[in-house]
C-alpha positions in Angstrom: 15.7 24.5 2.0 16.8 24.2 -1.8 14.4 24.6 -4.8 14.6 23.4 -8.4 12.4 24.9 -10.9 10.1 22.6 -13.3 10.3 24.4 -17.0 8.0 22.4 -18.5 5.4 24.6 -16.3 7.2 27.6 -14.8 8.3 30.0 -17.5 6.8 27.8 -20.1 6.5 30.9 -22.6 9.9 31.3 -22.5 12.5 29.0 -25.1 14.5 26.7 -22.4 17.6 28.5 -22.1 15.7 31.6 -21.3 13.3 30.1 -18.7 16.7 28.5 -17.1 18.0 32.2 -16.6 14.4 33.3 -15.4 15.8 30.5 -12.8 18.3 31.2 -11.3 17.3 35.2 -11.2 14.0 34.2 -9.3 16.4 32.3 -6.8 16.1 28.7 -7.3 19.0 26.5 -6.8 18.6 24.1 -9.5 15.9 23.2 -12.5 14.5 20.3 -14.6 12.4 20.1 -17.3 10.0 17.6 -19.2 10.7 17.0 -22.9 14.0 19.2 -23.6 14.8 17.6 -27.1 13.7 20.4 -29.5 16.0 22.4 -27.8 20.3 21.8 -28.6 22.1 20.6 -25.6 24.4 23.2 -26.8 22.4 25.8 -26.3 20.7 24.3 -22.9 24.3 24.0 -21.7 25.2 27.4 -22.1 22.5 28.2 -20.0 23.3 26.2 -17.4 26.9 27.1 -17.3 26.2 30.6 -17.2 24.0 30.7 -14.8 25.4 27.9 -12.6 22.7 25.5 -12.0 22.1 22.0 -12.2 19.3 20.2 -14.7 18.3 17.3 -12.0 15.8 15.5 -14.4 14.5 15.2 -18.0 12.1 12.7 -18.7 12.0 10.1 -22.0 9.4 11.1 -24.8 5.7 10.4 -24.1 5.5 9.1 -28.1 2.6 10.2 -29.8 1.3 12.8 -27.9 -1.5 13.6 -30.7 -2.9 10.0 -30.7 -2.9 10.0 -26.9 0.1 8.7 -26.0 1.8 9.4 -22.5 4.8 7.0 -22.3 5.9 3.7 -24.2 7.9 1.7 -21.7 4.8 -0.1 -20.5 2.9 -0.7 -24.1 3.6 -4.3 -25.1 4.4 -4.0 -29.0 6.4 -1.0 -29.0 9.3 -2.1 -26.9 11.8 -0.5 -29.7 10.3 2.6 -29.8 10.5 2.8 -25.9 14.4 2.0 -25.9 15.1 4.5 -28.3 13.2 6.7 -26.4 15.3 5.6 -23.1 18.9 6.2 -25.3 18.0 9.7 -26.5 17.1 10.6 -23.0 20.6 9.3 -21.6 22.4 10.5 -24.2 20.8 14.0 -24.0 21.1 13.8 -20.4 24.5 12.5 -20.3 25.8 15.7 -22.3 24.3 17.8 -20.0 25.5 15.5 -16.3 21.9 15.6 -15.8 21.8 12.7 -12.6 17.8 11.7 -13.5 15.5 10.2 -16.0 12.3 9.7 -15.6 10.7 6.9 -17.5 7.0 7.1 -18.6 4.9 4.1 -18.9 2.4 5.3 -20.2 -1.1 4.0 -20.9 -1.6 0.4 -20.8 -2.3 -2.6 -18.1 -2.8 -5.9 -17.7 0.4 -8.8 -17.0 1.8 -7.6 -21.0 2.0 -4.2 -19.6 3.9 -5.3 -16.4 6.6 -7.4 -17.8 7.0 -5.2 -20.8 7.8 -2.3 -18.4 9.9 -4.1 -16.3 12.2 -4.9 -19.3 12.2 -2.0 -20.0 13.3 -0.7 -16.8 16.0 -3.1 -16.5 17.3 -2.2 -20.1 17.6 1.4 -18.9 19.1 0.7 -15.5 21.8 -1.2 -17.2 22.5 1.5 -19.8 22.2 4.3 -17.2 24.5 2.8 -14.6 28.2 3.7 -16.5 26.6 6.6 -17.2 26.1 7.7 -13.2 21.9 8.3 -13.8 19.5 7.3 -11.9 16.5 5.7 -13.4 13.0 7.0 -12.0 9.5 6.2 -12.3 6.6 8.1 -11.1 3.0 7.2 -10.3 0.2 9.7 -11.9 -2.7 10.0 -10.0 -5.8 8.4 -11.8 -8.1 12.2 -12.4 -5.4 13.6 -14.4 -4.1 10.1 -16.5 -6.3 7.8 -16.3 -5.5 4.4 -17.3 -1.8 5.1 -16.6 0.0 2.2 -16.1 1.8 3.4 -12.6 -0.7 5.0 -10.3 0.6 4.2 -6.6 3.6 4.4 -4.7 3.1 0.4 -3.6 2.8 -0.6 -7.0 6.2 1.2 -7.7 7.6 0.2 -4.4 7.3 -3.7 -5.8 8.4 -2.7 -9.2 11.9 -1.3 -7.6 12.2 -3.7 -4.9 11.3 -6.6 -7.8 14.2 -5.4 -9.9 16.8 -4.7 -7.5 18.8 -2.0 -9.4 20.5 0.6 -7.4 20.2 2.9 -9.4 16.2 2.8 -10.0 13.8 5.2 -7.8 10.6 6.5 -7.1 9.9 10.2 -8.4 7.7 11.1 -5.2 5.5 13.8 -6.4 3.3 14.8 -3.7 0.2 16.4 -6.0 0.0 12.7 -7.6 0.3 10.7 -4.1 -2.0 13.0 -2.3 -4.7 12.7 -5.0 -4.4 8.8 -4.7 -3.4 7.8 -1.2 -3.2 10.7 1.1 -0.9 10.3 4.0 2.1 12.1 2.9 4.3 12.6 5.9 4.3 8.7 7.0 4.1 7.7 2.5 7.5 9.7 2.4 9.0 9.0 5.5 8.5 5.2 4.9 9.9 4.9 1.3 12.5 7.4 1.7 15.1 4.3 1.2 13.9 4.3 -2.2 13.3 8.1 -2.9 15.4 9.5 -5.9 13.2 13.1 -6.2 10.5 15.0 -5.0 8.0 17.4 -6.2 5.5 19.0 -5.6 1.9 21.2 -6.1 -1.2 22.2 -4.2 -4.1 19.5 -4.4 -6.4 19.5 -6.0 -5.7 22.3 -8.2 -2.1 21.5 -9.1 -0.7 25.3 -8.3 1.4 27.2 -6.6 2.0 25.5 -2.7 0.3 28.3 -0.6 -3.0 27.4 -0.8 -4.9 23.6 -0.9 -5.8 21.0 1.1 -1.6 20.3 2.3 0.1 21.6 4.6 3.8 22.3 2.7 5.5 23.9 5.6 4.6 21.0 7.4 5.6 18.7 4.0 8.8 20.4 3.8 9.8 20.8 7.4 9.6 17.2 8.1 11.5 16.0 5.0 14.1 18.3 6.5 14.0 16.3 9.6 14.4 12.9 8.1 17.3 13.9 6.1 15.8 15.0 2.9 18.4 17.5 1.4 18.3 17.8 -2.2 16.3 20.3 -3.8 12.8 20.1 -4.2 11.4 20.3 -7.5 8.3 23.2 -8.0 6.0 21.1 -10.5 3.1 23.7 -10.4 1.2 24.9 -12.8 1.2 29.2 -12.2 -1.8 30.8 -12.8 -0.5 34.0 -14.9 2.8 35.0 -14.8 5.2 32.6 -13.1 7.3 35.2 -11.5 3.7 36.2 -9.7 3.7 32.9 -8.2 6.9 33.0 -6.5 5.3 34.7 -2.7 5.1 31.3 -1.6 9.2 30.9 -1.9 10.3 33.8 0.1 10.0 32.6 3.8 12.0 29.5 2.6 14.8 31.3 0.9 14.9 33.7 4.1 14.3 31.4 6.9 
């Protein structure tokens, strides 16, 4: 069983590069992050090659976080701002042979909002594929965004499907899907075709997986059996000091 570490919530005191080497000393086999772009690749690549370990994901810009913005590729009207948003993530990801990008919606619904995110998504499949990166969207459950465009795993289901790029997948985060459909172990099993990464945090408090209403050693030992081998990525929030919430990783990196 692998592990990649999500620095925009573990080690979030810490400047990127830092919180990378926190990483890898804590035992996880790869990281991602959120919104790297304050940070020089430069500086994130040194990290990485130091310490060895993949970045699997980054996601584009949420806008303007301030005025309550969570993603652009779904808001009709701001269809530039979402593409430039889309190239500076594949640029920056492409300097660092990060595989993933994750592109946010945002806030917004209606037929505008569907068809503006679906061009979207085709415009950053199409740029992505020479690059080798995958193109992902992931639903948010509806307590913690609501009004976010993308809430289920069907609705993104008929957004891939609808598209028909290879290279676009479902970010299958088990806090979100639990919080909005339940039924993890048949959900995953039955859109594993279309799987690109998964995370994951107790419900309903979104911390570390040793407590809550799911059962991760059942979670993880059945991806195992349906061939899930990449590593999966730790989206918790810690309550104190990350390094205090690692008990729950021992038995894995053990067993």
């Amino acid at each position: 069983m692998m592990f990649s570490a999500n620095l925009g919530f573990l080690w979030s005191e810490l400047t990127l590069p830092d919180a990378i080497r926190a990483a890898k000393s804590a035992g996880f086999d790869a990281v991602e992050c959120h919104w790297p772009y304050d940070t020089p690749v430069t500086d994130v690549a040194k990290a990485l090659t130091e310490t060895g370990l993949p970045m699997l994901g980054l996601n584009t810009r949420r806008g303007d976080v301030a005025g309550g913005e969570n993603g652009l590729s779904a808001l009709a009207g701001r269809e530039a701002d979402a593409r430039a948003a889309i190239d500076e993530a594949l640029a920056y990801a492409s300097a660092l042979k990060v595989p993933n990008v994750h592109v946010m919606a945002g806030f917004a619904q209606g037929e505008a909002a569907a068809a503006c995110f679906a061009a979207n998504l085709d415009y950053a499949c199409q740029q992505a594929a020479p690059l080798g990166i995958t193109i992902l969207i992931e639903p948010l459950n509806r307590y913690d965004a609501p009004g976010y465009f993308l809430q289920t795993t069907t609705q993104a289901k008929d957004i891939i499907t609808g598209l028909g790029h290879d290279n676009l997948k479902l970010m299958f985060d088990c806090y979100h899907v639990q919080l909005m459909e339940g039924d993890l172990s048949h959900r995953v099993q039955d859109l594993m075709p279309i799987i690109g990464h998964v995370q994951f945090a107790s419900v309903p408090d979104r911390g570390a997986p040793d407590h809550g209403e799911v059962n991760f050693d059942h979670i993880f030992a059945h991806l195992a059996a349906i061939g899930y081998s990449a590593p999966l990525g730790a989206e918790y929030k810690p309550v104190g000091p990350t390094a205090e919430t690692l008990g729950w990783m021992e038995k894995y990196l053990t067993a």
